[in-house]
Short mmCIF file of C-alpha atoms and ligand atoms in Angstrom, two decimals:
data_model
loop_
_atom_site.label_atom_id
_atom_site.label_comp_id
_atom_site.label_asym_id
_atom_site.label_seq_id
_atom_site.Cartn_x
_atom_site.Cartn_y
_atom_site.Cartn_z
CA UNK A 9 -23.50 -55.84 -57.73
CA UNK A 10 -21.57 -58.87 -58.91
CA UNK A 11 -22.92 -60.79 -55.94
CA UNK A 12 -26.51 -59.98 -56.83
CA UNK A 13 -27.26 -63.44 -58.17
CA UNK A 14 -26.60 -65.04 -54.78
CA UNK A 15 -29.12 -62.92 -52.93
CA UNK A 16 -32.77 -63.67 -52.68
CA UNK A 17 -34.45 -60.77 -50.99
CA UNK A 18 -37.07 -60.70 -48.30
CA UNK A 19 -39.88 -61.42 -50.74
CA UNK A 20 -38.79 -65.04 -50.95
CA UNK A 21 -42.41 -66.12 -50.98
CA UNK A 22 -42.04 -69.42 -49.10
CA UNK A 23 -43.56 -69.60 -45.62
CA UNK A 24 -43.62 -72.45 -43.11
CA UNK A 25 -47.30 -72.96 -43.95
CA UNK A 26 -46.32 -73.79 -47.55
CA UNK A 27 -44.33 -76.75 -46.28
CA UNK A 28 -46.38 -79.81 -45.45
CA UNK A 29 -45.24 -82.06 -42.55
CA UNK A 30 -41.68 -81.56 -41.14
CA UNK A 31 -43.31 -80.10 -38.00
CA UNK A 32 -40.49 -81.01 -35.59
CA UNK A 33 -37.83 -79.48 -37.83
CA UNK A 34 -39.88 -76.32 -38.27
CA UNK A 35 -40.21 -75.99 -34.47
CA UNK A 36 -36.49 -76.55 -33.97
CA UNK A 37 -35.67 -73.96 -36.64
CA UNK A 38 -37.84 -71.40 -34.88
CA UNK A 39 -35.86 -71.87 -31.69
CA UNK A 40 -32.38 -72.30 -33.09
CA UNK A 41 -32.37 -69.91 -36.07
CA UNK A 42 -35.32 -67.55 -36.17
CA UNK A 43 -35.36 -66.45 -32.54
CA UNK A 44 -31.60 -65.69 -32.29
CA UNK A 45 -31.81 -63.72 -35.57
CA UNK A 46 -34.82 -61.73 -34.45
CA UNK A 47 -34.00 -61.30 -30.75
CA UNK A 48 -30.20 -61.54 -30.37
CA UNK A 49 -30.46 -59.69 -27.04
CA UNK A 50 -32.01 -62.82 -25.48
CA UNK A 51 -28.88 -64.76 -26.28
CA UNK A 52 -26.23 -62.69 -24.61
CA UNK A 53 -25.93 -64.37 -21.21
CA UNK A 54 -24.86 -67.68 -19.69
CA UNK A 55 -25.37 -70.91 -21.56
CA UNK A 56 -26.91 -69.22 -24.58
CA UNK A 57 -24.13 -66.68 -24.97
CA UNK A 58 -22.61 -68.61 -27.86
CA UNK A 59 -25.63 -69.56 -29.90
CA UNK A 60 -25.25 -72.15 -32.62
CA UNK A 61 -24.33 -70.52 -35.93
CA UNK A 62 -24.88 -73.39 -38.32
CA UNK A 63 -27.40 -76.10 -39.12
CA UNK A 64 -27.12 -79.05 -41.46
CA UNK A 65 -30.19 -80.40 -43.20
CA UNK A 66 -29.59 -83.83 -44.68
CA UNK A 67 -31.75 -86.42 -46.34
CA UNK A 68 -32.91 -87.79 -49.68
CA UNK A 69 -33.47 -85.46 -52.66
CA UNK A 70 -36.73 -83.58 -52.95
CA UNK A 71 -37.67 -83.74 -49.27
CA UNK A 72 -37.96 -79.97 -48.82
CA UNK A 73 -34.51 -78.92 -47.59
CA UNK A 74 -34.28 -75.93 -49.94
CA UNK A 75 -37.85 -74.95 -49.14
CA UNK A 76 -37.02 -75.03 -45.42
CA UNK A 77 -34.01 -72.74 -45.91
CA UNK A 78 -36.12 -70.25 -47.86
CA UNK A 79 -38.94 -70.36 -45.33
CA UNK A 80 -36.60 -69.90 -42.37
CA UNK A 81 -35.15 -66.77 -43.95
CA UNK A 82 -38.60 -65.45 -44.84
CA UNK A 83 -40.07 -66.16 -41.39
CA UNK A 84 -37.09 -64.47 -39.72
CA UNK A 85 -37.44 -61.45 -42.03
CA UNK A 86 -33.85 -62.18 -43.11
CA UNK A 87 -32.08 -61.98 -46.44
CA UNK A 88 -31.15 -65.28 -48.01
CA UNK A 89 -27.78 -65.66 -49.68
CA UNK A 90 -28.01 -68.77 -51.77
CA UNK A 91 -24.60 -70.28 -52.49
CA UNK A 92 -24.15 -73.10 -54.92
CA UNK A 93 -20.95 -74.81 -55.90
CA UNK A 94 -21.60 -73.81 -59.48
CA UNK A 95 -21.68 -70.10 -58.63
CA UNK A 96 -18.33 -70.35 -56.87
CA UNK A 97 -16.42 -72.60 -59.18
CA UNK A 98 -17.60 -71.29 -62.54
CA UNK A 99 -17.74 -67.53 -62.21
CA UNK A 100 -15.16 -67.16 -59.51
CA UNK A 101 -12.65 -69.75 -60.55
CA UNK A 102 -9.29 -68.59 -59.25
CA UNK A 103 -10.90 -65.88 -57.16
CA UNK A 104 -13.06 -68.12 -55.04
CA UNK A 105 -11.48 -67.15 -51.72
CA UNK A 106 -12.38 -63.54 -52.40
CA UNK A 107 -15.88 -64.66 -53.27
CA UNK A 108 -16.29 -66.51 -49.96
CA UNK A 109 -15.04 -63.47 -48.05
CA UNK A 110 -17.36 -61.20 -50.02
CA UNK A 111 -20.36 -63.41 -49.28
CA UNK A 112 -19.79 -63.30 -45.54
CA UNK A 113 -19.14 -59.58 -45.52
CA UNK A 114 -22.30 -59.03 -47.57
CA UNK A 115 -24.20 -61.30 -45.18
CA UNK A 116 -23.03 -59.14 -42.30
CA UNK A 117 -24.07 -55.93 -44.10
CA UNK A 118 -27.49 -57.37 -44.93
CA UNK A 119 -28.05 -58.90 -41.48
CA UNK A 120 -30.21 -60.51 -40.37
CA UNK A 121 -29.26 -62.98 -43.03
CA UNK A 122 -29.10 -66.67 -43.77
CA UNK A 123 -26.26 -68.05 -45.88
CA UNK A 124 -27.64 -71.18 -47.55
CA UNK A 125 -25.13 -73.65 -49.00
CA UNK A 126 -26.94 -76.23 -51.10
CA UNK A 127 -25.13 -79.49 -51.92
CA UNK A 128 -22.54 -78.56 -49.32
CA UNK A 129 -20.72 -81.89 -49.85
CA UNK A 130 -19.57 -80.83 -53.29
CA UNK A 131 -18.16 -77.59 -51.91
CA UNK A 132 -16.91 -78.71 -48.51
CA UNK A 133 -16.43 -82.44 -48.88
CA UNK A 134 -13.83 -84.66 -47.21
CA UNK A 135 -10.20 -83.76 -47.82
CA UNK A 136 -8.63 -85.96 -50.42
CA UNK A 137 -4.96 -86.53 -51.02
CA UNK A 138 -4.98 -85.07 -54.50
CA UNK A 139 -7.29 -82.25 -53.66
CA UNK A 140 -7.27 -79.35 -56.05
CA UNK A 141 -5.56 -76.25 -54.72
CA UNK A 142 -8.70 -74.18 -55.28
CA UNK A 143 -10.95 -76.63 -53.44
CA UNK A 144 -8.59 -76.50 -50.47
CA UNK A 145 -8.51 -72.70 -50.53
CA UNK A 146 -12.31 -72.42 -50.73
CA UNK A 147 -12.67 -74.77 -47.79
CA UNK A 148 -10.16 -72.87 -45.68
CA UNK A 149 -11.82 -69.58 -46.56
CA UNK A 150 -15.17 -70.96 -45.45
CA UNK A 151 -13.78 -72.19 -42.12
CA UNK A 152 -12.12 -68.86 -41.45
CA UNK A 153 -15.22 -66.83 -42.21
CA UNK A 154 -17.42 -69.27 -40.40
CA UNK A 155 -15.34 -68.85 -37.25
CA UNK A 156 -15.72 -65.11 -37.69
CA UNK A 157 -19.48 -65.47 -37.17
CA UNK A 158 -18.88 -65.44 -33.43
CA UNK A 159 -17.83 -61.81 -33.54
CA UNK A 160 -20.31 -59.11 -32.61
CA UNK A 161 -20.95 -57.68 -36.10
CA UNK A 162 -21.64 -61.16 -37.48
CA UNK A 163 -24.11 -61.92 -34.72
CA UNK A 164 -27.15 -61.96 -36.97
CA UNK A 165 -25.73 -64.18 -39.70
CA UNK A 166 -26.63 -67.85 -39.83
CA UNK A 167 -25.33 -70.66 -42.04
CA UNK A 168 -27.70 -73.34 -43.26
CA UNK A 169 -26.20 -76.19 -45.24
CA UNK A 170 -28.00 -78.97 -47.09
CA UNK A 171 -26.81 -82.28 -48.47
CA UNK A 172 -27.95 -85.71 -49.64
CA UNK A 173 -24.53 -87.10 -48.69
CA UNK A 174 -23.70 -86.14 -45.09
CA UNK A 175 -20.99 -88.82 -44.78
CA UNK A 176 -18.97 -87.12 -47.49
CA UNK A 177 -18.54 -83.94 -45.46
CA UNK A 178 -15.21 -82.76 -44.12
CA UNK A 179 -14.80 -83.37 -40.37
CA UNK A 180 -13.82 -79.75 -39.81
CA UNK A 181 -17.03 -78.63 -41.51
CA UNK A 182 -19.14 -80.96 -39.40
CA UNK A 183 -17.56 -79.57 -36.24
CA UNK A 184 -18.81 -76.12 -37.23
CA UNK A 185 -22.36 -77.39 -37.66
CA UNK A 186 -23.32 -78.80 -34.28
CA UNK A 187 -27.04 -79.08 -35.05
CA UNK A 188 -28.02 -81.57 -37.74
CA UNK A 189 -31.50 -82.48 -38.86
CA UNK A 190 -32.45 -85.48 -40.92
CA UNK A 191 -35.20 -84.63 -43.40
CA UNK A 192 -36.91 -87.97 -43.94
CA UNK A 193 -39.01 -89.23 -46.81
CA UNK A 194 -42.59 -88.67 -45.63
CA UNK A 195 -44.71 -91.55 -44.27
CA UNK A 196 -48.44 -91.95 -45.01
CA UNK A 197 -49.78 -89.27 -42.60
CA UNK A 198 -47.05 -86.84 -43.66
CA UNK A 199 -47.65 -87.49 -47.38
CA UNK A 200 -51.28 -86.70 -46.71
CA UNK A 201 -50.29 -83.41 -45.01
CA UNK A 202 -47.99 -82.49 -47.91
CA UNK A 203 -50.74 -83.21 -50.47
CA UNK A 204 -53.11 -80.98 -48.53
CA UNK A 205 -50.64 -78.10 -48.76
CA UNK A 206 -49.78 -78.67 -52.43
CA UNK A 207 -53.45 -78.93 -53.45
CA UNK A 208 -54.70 -76.18 -51.12
CA UNK A 209 -55.77 -73.89 -53.95
CA UNK A 210 -56.84 -76.55 -56.40
CA UNK A 211 -60.46 -77.10 -57.42
CA UNK A 212 -61.04 -80.66 -56.18
CA UNK A 213 -63.95 -82.99 -56.69
CA UNK A 214 -65.42 -84.50 -53.50
CA UNK A 215 -64.02 -87.93 -54.30
CA UNK A 216 -60.41 -86.80 -53.89
CA UNK A 217 -59.08 -88.58 -50.82
CA UNK A 218 -55.66 -87.37 -49.58
CA UNK A 219 -55.24 -90.40 -47.37
CA UNK A 220 -55.88 -92.79 -50.27
CA UNK A 221 -53.36 -90.95 -52.48
CA UNK A 222 -50.87 -91.07 -49.59
CA UNK A 223 -51.31 -94.85 -49.44
CA UNK A 224 -50.70 -95.14 -53.20
CA UNK A 225 -47.43 -93.20 -53.09
CA UNK A 226 -45.06 -95.24 -50.96
CA UNK A 227 -41.47 -93.95 -51.28
CA UNK A 228 -42.52 -90.60 -52.80
CA UNK A 229 -40.71 -87.45 -51.67
CA UNK A 230 -42.46 -84.07 -51.40
CA UNK A 231 -41.05 -83.26 -54.80
CA UNK A 232 -42.47 -86.49 -56.29
CA UNK A 233 -45.87 -85.60 -54.79
CA UNK A 234 -45.67 -82.16 -56.36
CA UNK A 235 -44.90 -83.74 -59.74
CA UNK A 236 -47.82 -86.14 -59.34
CA UNK A 237 -50.18 -83.23 -58.63
CA UNK A 238 -48.91 -81.28 -61.63
CA UNK A 239 -49.42 -84.35 -63.84
CA UNK A 240 -52.95 -84.78 -62.45
CA UNK A 241 -53.75 -81.11 -63.07
CA UNK A 242 -52.76 -81.52 -66.72
CA UNK A 243 -55.47 -84.09 -67.36
CA UNK A 244 -58.47 -81.70 -67.49
CA UNK A 245 -56.40 -79.34 -69.65
CA UNK A 246 -55.59 -82.16 -72.07
CA UNK A 247 -59.24 -83.13 -72.26
CA UNK A 248 -60.18 -79.63 -73.37
CA UNK A 249 -57.41 -79.57 -75.96
CA UNK A 250 -58.62 -82.93 -77.29
CA UNK A 251 -62.18 -81.60 -77.56
CA UNK A 252 -60.90 -78.49 -79.37
CA UNK A 253 -59.19 -80.69 -81.93
CA UNK A 254 -62.43 -82.57 -82.60
CA UNK A 255 -64.49 -79.41 -83.09
CA UNK A 256 -65.09 -78.03 -86.56
CA UNK A 257 -63.14 -74.86 -87.41
CA UNK A 258 -66.46 -72.84 -87.32
CA UNK A 259 -66.88 -73.75 -83.64
CA UNK A 260 -63.43 -72.45 -82.81
CA UNK A 261 -64.74 -69.16 -81.37
CA UNK A 262 -66.72 -71.09 -78.73
CA UNK A 263 -63.67 -72.66 -77.16
CA UNK A 264 -64.21 -74.20 -73.73
CA UNK A 265 -62.05 -72.60 -71.06
CA UNK A 266 -63.72 -73.83 -67.88
CA UNK A 267 -61.63 -76.64 -66.36
CA UNK A 268 -63.38 -79.41 -64.49
CA UNK A 269 -62.31 -80.07 -60.88
CA UNK A 270 -59.59 -82.68 -60.31
CA UNK A 271 -60.91 -86.15 -59.62
CA UNK A 272 -59.42 -89.10 -57.80
CA UNK A 273 -58.88 -90.86 -61.15
CA UNK A 274 -56.51 -88.07 -62.22
CA UNK A 275 -54.03 -89.18 -59.54
CA UNK A 276 -53.90 -92.80 -60.67
P1 LIG B 30 -32.52 -81.64 -53.24
O1 LIG B 30 -31.85 -82.44 -52.18
O2 LIG B 30 -32.70 -82.40 -54.53
O3 LIG B 30 -31.93 -80.27 -53.44
P2 LIG B 30 -34.58 -80.62 -51.52
O4 LIG B 30 -34.65 -81.53 -50.33
O5 LIG B 30 -33.87 -79.33 -51.35
O6 LIG B 30 -34.05 -81.42 -52.78
P3 LIG B 30 -36.77 -78.99 -52.37
O7 LIG B 30 -35.98 -78.39 -53.50
O8 LIG B 30 -36.99 -78.14 -51.17
O9 LIG B 30 -36.10 -80.37 -51.96
O10 LIG B 30 -38.18 -79.51 -52.89
C1 LIG B 30 -38.50 -79.56 -54.27
C2 LIG B 30 -39.96 -79.23 -54.46
O11 LIG B 30 -40.75 -80.30 -53.91
C3 LIG B 30 -40.43 -77.98 -53.76
O12 LIG B 30 -40.25 -76.84 -54.56
C4 LIG B 30 -41.88 -78.27 -53.48
O13 LIG B 30 -42.67 -78.00 -54.62
C5 LIG B 30 -41.91 -79.78 -53.27
N1 LIG B 30 -41.85 -80.17 -51.84
C6 LIG B 30 -40.87 -80.91 -51.26
N2 LIG B 30 -41.14 -81.12 -49.95
C7 LIG B 30 -42.31 -80.49 -49.70
C8 LIG B 30 -43.12 -80.34 -48.52
N3 LIG B 30 -42.77 -80.88 -47.35
N4 LIG B 30 -44.28 -79.63 -48.63
C9 LIG B 30 -44.66 -79.08 -49.81
N5 LIG B 30 -43.93 -79.19 -50.95
C10 LIG B 30 -42.79 -79.89 -50.91
#
């Protein structure tokens, strides 16, 4: 029960279709993670007998790495165990090796499962001379359990790690993650695709042009685009609140609730 806060169950709610762009990574994930979790029997012979057990997603902040991890677990019908450095070092300080062991044993019990380590560099970064004893122990515990994933009962457990600082990772960790995917900042066509997904359920006026917004947002990550859309969606709400303020108190019962559709000007 103590481990409950690291588990996100099958109703994770993020699907591949909720992620705009990143098509190549999604395809690779299907082959490398989802298929072996769903059909392990196809990976028991020859070259595929030792399927890859870990993937690293690296790239700038807000590019959708966490979303990808959630969607992979959801699409595979797997449980997601979400590990953050904070959960290990704060609650389990002094007992962190036990925690690591418990996570992997829980992952095996809940299989198929995906162990997601966000900001993996802060947990499994390069060895330093004056490394804290606990950091060293956590790292060793991870390596040990990671190697255990090759055993039969750990067959349907997969490790996904994400970082903005791949060069800070320990060599031994990198060796255990043979497949690495760079999650880039989106270019114009991909920003347009992401906007389409983010605004899919929004009431939009006909003048809203995804391509034009994509051209205006050079250097934006998916997360920046999401923030832009939220800010745009606030504008019609603010207008109504302004109008409410101007109305006399007697008119208060006839408050306007109907929001106008978003217009191109809201994104500028
Ligand atoms: P960090 O490195 O800071 O942890 P991250 O790469 O894990 O960031 P996410 O947390 O997955 O990024 O993305 C943050 C939010 O940005 C998401 O919840 C989502 O709203 C939006 N977002 C990012 N990328 C995309 C995308 N490709 N399609 C749709 N929404 C996106």
